[in-house]
PDB file of C-alpha atoms in Angstrom:
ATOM      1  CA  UNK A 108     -39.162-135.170 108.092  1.00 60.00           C
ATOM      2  CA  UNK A 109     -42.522-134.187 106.396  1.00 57.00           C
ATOM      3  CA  UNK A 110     -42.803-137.487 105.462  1.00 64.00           C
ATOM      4  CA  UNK A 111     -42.563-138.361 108.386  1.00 71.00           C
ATOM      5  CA  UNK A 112     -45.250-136.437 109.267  1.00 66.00           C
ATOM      6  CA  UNK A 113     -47.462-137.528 106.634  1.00 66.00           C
ATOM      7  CA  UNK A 114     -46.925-140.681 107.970  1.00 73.00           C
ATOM      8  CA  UNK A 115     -47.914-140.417 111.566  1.00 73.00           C
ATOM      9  CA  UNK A 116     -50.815-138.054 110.200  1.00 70.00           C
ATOM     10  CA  UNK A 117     -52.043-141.182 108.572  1.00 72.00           C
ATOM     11  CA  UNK A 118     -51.469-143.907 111.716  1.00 79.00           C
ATOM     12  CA  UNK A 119     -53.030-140.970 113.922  1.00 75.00           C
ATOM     13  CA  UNK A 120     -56.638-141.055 111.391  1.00 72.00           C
ATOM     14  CA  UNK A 121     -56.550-144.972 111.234  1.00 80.00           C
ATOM     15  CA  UNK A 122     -56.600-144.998 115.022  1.00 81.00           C
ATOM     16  CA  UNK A 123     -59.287-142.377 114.915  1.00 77.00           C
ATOM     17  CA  UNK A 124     -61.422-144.551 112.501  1.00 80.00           C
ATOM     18  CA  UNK A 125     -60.455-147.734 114.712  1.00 85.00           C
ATOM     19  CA  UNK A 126     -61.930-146.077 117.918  1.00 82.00           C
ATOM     20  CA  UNK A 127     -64.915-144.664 116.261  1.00 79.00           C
ATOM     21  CA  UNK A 128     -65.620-148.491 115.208  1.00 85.00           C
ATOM     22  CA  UNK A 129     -64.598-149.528 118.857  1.00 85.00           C
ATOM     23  CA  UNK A 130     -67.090-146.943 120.118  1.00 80.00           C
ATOM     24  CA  UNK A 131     -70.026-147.789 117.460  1.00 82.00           C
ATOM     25  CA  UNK A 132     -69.980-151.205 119.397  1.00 86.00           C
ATOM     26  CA  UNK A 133     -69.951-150.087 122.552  1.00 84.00           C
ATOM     27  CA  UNK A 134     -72.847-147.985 121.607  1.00 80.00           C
ATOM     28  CA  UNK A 135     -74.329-151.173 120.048  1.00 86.00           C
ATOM     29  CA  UNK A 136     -73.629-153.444 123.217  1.00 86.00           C
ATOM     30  CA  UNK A 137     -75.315-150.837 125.392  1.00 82.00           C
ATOM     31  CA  UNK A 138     -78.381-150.791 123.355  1.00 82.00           C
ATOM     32  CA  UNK A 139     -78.715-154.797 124.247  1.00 88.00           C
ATOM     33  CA  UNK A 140     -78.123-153.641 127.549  1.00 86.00           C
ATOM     34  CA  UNK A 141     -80.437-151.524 127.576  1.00 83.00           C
ATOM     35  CA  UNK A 142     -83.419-153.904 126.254  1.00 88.00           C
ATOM     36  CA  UNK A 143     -82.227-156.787 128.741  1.00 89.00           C
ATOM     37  CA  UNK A 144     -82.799-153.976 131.812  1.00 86.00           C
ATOM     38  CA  UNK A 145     -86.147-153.571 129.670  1.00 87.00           C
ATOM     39  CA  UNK A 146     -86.712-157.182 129.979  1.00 89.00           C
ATOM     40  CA  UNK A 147     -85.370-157.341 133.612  1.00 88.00           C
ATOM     41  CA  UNK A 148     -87.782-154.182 134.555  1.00 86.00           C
ATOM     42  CA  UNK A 149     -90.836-156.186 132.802  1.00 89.00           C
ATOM     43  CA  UNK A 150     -89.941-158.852 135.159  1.00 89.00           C
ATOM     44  CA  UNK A 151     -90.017-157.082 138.283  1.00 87.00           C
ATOM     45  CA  UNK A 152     -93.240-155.366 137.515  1.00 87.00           C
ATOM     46  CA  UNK A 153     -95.143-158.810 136.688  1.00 90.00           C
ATOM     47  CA  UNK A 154     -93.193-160.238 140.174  1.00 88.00           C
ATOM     48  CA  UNK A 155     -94.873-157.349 141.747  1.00 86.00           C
ATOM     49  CA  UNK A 156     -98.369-157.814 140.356  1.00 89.00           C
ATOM     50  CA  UNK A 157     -97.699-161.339 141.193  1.00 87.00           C
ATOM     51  CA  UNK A 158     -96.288-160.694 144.856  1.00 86.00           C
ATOM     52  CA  UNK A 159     -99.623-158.044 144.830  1.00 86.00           C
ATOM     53  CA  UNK A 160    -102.059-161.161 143.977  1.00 88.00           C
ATOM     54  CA  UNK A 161    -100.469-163.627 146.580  1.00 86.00           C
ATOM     55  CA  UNK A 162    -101.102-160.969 149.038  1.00 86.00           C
ATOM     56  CA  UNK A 163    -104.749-160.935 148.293  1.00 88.00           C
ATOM     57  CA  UNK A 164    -105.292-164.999 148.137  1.00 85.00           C
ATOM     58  CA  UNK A 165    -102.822-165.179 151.387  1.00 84.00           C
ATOM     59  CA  UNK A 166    -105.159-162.471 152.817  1.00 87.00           C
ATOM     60  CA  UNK A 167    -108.436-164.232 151.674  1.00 86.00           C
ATOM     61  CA  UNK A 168    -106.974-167.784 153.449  1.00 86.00           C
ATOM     62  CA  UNK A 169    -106.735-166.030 156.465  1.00 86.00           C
ATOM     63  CA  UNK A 170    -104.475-167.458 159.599  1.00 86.00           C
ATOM     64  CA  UNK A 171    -103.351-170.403 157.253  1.00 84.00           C
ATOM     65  CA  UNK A 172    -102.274-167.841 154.435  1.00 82.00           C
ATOM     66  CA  UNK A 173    -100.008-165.419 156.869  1.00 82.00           C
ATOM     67  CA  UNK A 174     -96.577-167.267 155.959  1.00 84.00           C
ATOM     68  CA  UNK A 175     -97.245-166.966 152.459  1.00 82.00           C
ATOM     69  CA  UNK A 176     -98.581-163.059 152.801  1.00 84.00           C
ATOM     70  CA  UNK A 177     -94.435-162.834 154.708  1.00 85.00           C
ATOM     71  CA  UNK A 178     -93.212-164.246 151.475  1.00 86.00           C
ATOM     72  CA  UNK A 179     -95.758-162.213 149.068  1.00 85.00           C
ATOM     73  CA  UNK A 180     -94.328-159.556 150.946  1.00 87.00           C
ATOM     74  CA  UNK A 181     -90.340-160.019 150.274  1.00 88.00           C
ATOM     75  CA  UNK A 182     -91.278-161.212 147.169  1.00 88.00           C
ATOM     76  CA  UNK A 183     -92.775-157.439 146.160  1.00 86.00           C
ATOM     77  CA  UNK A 184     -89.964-155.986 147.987  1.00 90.00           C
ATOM     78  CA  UNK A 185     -87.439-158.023 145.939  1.00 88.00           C
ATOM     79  CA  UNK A 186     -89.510-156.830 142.641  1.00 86.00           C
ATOM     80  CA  UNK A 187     -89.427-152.839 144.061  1.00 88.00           C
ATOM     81  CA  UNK A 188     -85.627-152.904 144.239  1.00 89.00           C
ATOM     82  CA  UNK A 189     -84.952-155.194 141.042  1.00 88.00           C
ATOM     83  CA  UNK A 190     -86.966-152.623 139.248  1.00 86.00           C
ATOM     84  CA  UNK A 191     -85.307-149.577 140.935  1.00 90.00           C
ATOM     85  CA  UNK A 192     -81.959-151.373 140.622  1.00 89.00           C
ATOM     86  CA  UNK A 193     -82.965-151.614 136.636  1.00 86.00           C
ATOM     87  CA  UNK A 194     -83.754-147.662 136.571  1.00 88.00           C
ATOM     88  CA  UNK A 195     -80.866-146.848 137.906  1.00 91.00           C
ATOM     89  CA  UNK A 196     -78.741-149.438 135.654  1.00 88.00           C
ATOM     90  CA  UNK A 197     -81.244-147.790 132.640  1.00 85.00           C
ATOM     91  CA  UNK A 198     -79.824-144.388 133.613  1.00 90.00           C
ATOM     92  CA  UNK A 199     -76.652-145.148 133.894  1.00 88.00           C
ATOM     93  CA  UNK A 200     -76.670-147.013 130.470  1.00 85.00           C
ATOM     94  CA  UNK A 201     -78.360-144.233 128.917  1.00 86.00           C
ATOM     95  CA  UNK A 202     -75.265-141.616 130.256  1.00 89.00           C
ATOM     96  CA  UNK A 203     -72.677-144.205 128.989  1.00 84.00           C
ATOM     97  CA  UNK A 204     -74.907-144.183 125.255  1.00 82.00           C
ATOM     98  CA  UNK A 205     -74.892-140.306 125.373  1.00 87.00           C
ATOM     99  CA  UNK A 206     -71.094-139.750 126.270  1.00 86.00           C
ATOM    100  CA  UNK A 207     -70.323-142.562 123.847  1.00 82.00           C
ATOM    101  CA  UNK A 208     -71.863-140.581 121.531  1.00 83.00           C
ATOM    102  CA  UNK A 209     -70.024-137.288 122.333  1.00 87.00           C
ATOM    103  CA  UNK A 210     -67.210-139.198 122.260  1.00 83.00           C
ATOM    104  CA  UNK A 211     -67.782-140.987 118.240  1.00 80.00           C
ATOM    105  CA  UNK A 212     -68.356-137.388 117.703  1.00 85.00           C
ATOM    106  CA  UNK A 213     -65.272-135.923 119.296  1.00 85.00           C
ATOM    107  CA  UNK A 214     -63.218-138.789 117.776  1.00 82.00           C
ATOM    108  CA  UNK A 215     -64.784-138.430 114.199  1.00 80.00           C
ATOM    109  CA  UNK A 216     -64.139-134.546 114.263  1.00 86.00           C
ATOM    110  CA  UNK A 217     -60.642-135.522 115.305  1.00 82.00           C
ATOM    111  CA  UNK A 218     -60.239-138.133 112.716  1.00 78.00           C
ATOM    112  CA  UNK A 219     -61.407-135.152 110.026  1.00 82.00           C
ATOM    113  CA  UNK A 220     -58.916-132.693 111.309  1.00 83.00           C
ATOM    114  CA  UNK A 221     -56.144-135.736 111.068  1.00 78.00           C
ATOM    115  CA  UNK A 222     -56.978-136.178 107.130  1.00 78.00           C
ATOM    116  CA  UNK A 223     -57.248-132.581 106.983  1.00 83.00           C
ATOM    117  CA  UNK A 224     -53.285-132.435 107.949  1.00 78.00           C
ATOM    118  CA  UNK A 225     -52.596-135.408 106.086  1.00 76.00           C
ATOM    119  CA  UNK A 226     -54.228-133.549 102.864  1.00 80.00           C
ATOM    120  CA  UNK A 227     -52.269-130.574 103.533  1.00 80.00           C
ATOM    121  CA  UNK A 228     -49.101-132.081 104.434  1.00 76.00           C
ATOM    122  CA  UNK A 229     -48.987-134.090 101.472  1.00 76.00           C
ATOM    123  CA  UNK A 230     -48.668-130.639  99.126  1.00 82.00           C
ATOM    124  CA  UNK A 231     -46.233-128.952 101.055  1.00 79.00           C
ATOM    125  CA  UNK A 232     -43.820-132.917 101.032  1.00 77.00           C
ATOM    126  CA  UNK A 233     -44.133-132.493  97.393  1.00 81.00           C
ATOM    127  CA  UNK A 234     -43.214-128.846  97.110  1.00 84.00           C
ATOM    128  CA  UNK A 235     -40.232-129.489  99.749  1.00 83.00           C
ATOM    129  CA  UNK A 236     -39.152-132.688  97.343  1.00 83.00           C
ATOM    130  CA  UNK A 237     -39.397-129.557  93.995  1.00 88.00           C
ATOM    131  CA  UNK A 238     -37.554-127.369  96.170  1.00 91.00           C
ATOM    132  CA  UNK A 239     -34.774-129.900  96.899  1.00 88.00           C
ATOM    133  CA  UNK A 240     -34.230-130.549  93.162  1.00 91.00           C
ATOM    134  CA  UNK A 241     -33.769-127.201  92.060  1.00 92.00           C
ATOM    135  CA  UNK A 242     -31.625-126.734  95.224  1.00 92.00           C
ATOM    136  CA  UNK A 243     -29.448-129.586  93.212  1.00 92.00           C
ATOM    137  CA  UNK A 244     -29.711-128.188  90.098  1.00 93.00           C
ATOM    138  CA  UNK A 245     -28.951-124.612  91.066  1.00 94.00           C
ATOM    139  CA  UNK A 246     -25.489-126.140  93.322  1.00 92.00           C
ATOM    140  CA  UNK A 247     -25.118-128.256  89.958  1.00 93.00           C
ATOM    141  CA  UNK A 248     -25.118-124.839  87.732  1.00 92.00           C
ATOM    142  CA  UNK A 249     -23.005-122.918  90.434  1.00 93.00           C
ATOM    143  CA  UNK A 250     -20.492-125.990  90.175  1.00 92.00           C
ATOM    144  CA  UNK A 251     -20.186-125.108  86.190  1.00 94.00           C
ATOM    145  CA  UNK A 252     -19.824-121.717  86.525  1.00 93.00           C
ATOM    146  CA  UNK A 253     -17.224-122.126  89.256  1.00 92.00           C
ATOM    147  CA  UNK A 254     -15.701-124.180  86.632  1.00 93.00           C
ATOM    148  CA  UNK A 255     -16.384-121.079  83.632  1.00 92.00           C
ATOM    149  CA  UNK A 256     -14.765-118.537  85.993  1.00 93.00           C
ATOM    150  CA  UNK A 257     -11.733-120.780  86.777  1.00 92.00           C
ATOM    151  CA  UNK A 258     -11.250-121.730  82.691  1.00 93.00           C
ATOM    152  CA  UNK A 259     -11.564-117.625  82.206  1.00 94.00           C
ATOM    153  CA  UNK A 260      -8.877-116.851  85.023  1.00 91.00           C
ATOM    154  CA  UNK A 261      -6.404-119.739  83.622  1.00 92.00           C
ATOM    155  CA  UNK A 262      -7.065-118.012  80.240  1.00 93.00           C
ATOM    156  CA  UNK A 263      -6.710-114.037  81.538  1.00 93.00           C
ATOM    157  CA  UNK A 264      -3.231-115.176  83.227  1.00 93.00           C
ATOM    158  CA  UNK A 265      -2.027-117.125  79.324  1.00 93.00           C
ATOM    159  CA  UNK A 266      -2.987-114.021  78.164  1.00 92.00           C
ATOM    160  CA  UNK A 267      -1.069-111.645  80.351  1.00 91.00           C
ATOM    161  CA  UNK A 268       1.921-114.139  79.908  1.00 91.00           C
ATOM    162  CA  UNK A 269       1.772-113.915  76.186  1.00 93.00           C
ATOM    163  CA  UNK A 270       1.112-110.453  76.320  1.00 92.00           C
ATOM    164  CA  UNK A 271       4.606-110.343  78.621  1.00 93.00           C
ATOM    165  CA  UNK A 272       6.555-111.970  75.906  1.00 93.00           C
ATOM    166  CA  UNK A 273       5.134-109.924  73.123  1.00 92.00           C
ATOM    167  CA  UNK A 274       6.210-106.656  75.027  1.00 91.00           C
ATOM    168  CA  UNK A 275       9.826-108.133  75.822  1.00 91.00           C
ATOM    169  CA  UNK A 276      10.187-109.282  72.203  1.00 91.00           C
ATOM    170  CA  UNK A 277       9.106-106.068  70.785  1.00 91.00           C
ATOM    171  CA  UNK A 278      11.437-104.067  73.253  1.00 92.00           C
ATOM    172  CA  UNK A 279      14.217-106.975  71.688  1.00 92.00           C
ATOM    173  CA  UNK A 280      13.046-105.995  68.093  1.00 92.00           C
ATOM    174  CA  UNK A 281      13.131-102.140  68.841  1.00 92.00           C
ATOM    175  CA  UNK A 282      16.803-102.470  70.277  1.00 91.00           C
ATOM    176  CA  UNK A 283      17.700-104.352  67.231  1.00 90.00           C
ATOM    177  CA  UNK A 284      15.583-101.895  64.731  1.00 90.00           C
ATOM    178  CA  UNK A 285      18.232 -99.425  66.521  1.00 89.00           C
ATOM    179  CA  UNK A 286      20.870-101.468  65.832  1.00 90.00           C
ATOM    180  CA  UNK A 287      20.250-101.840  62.438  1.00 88.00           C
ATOM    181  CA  UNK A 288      18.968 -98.340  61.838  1.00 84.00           C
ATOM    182  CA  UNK A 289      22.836 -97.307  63.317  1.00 87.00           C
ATOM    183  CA  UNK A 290      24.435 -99.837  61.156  1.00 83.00           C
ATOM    184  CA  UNK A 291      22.473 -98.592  57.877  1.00 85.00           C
ATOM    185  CA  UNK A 292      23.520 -95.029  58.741  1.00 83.00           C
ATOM    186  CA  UNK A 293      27.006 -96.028  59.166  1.00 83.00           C
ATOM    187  CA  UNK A 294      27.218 -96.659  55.286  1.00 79.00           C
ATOM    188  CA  UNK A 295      27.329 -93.592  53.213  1.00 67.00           C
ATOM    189  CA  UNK A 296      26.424 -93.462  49.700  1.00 62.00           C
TER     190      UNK A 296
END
């Protein structure tokens, strides 16, 4: 069962380390991100300098320029919301950076805490595995004195049998020392 343990500890920190790597490139692809919306933002301002310039040479060509000042004019308002469009993309990246951040942090205090229990569950699987052999060592010893105490009572009940037969033969030899001692007595000298 602790082994068990130890084991899952282990799987649990190599998924930790696999989703800190996962989230190092996910902080990597949103820095890209981030300088392509750089790039994207550079673009729009220039359109809009450019859109700003066509406006002045439409308004400078006068009735034969208004058509192109209508198109000047989308064309700056395309620029204003593909550079608010890249703000708002810039934020956003920039929240996804900082929570992936919190996140490699979470997951890298989490993957610290899993060796931790994998460091300390390793000690007490090797002290359960000492405790199990001298569990089998002690039932081994019990098992030989069990086997002592029964050799002892086999001998205590030889003894008390032998100790029976020496008390009936010595009543035996006391009735015969009184049969003798009558018979000697019986002959007078």
């Amino acid at each position: 069962m602790v082994g068990d343990a130890a084991r899952v500890a282990g799987e649990g920190g190599r998924a930790m380390q696999e989703v800190q790597t996962t989230m190092a490139s996910i902080d990597e692809a949103a820095g890209r991100i981030a300088e392509i919306i750089g790039l994207i933002d550079g673009i729009a301002f220039q359109t809009n300098i450019l859109a700003l310039n066509a406006s002045v040479e439409a308004a400078r060509a006068g009735e034969h320029g208004r058509g192109f000042a209508v198109v000047a004019q989308e064309v700056r308002n395309l620029a204003g919301r593909s550079g608010e469009a890249a703000a708002e993309i810039r934020g956003l990246i920039d929240t996804s950076v900082t929570r992936t951040r919190q996140g490699s942090e979470l997951v890298r205090r989490a993957g610290a805490t899993m060796k931790e229990i994998v460091d300390s569950v390793t000690p007490v699987s090797e002290l359960i595995a000492d405790i199990s052999t001298g569990a089998r060592e002690q039932s081994r010893g019990i098992g030989q004195v069990n086997t002592a105490v029964a050799e002892m009572d086999s001998m205590t009940q030889q003894n008390a049998a032998m100790v029976q037969q020496t008390s009936a033969a010595a009543v035996t030899m006391r009735g015969h020392a009184e049969r003798l001692d009558t018979l000697i007595k019986s002959f007078v000298l």
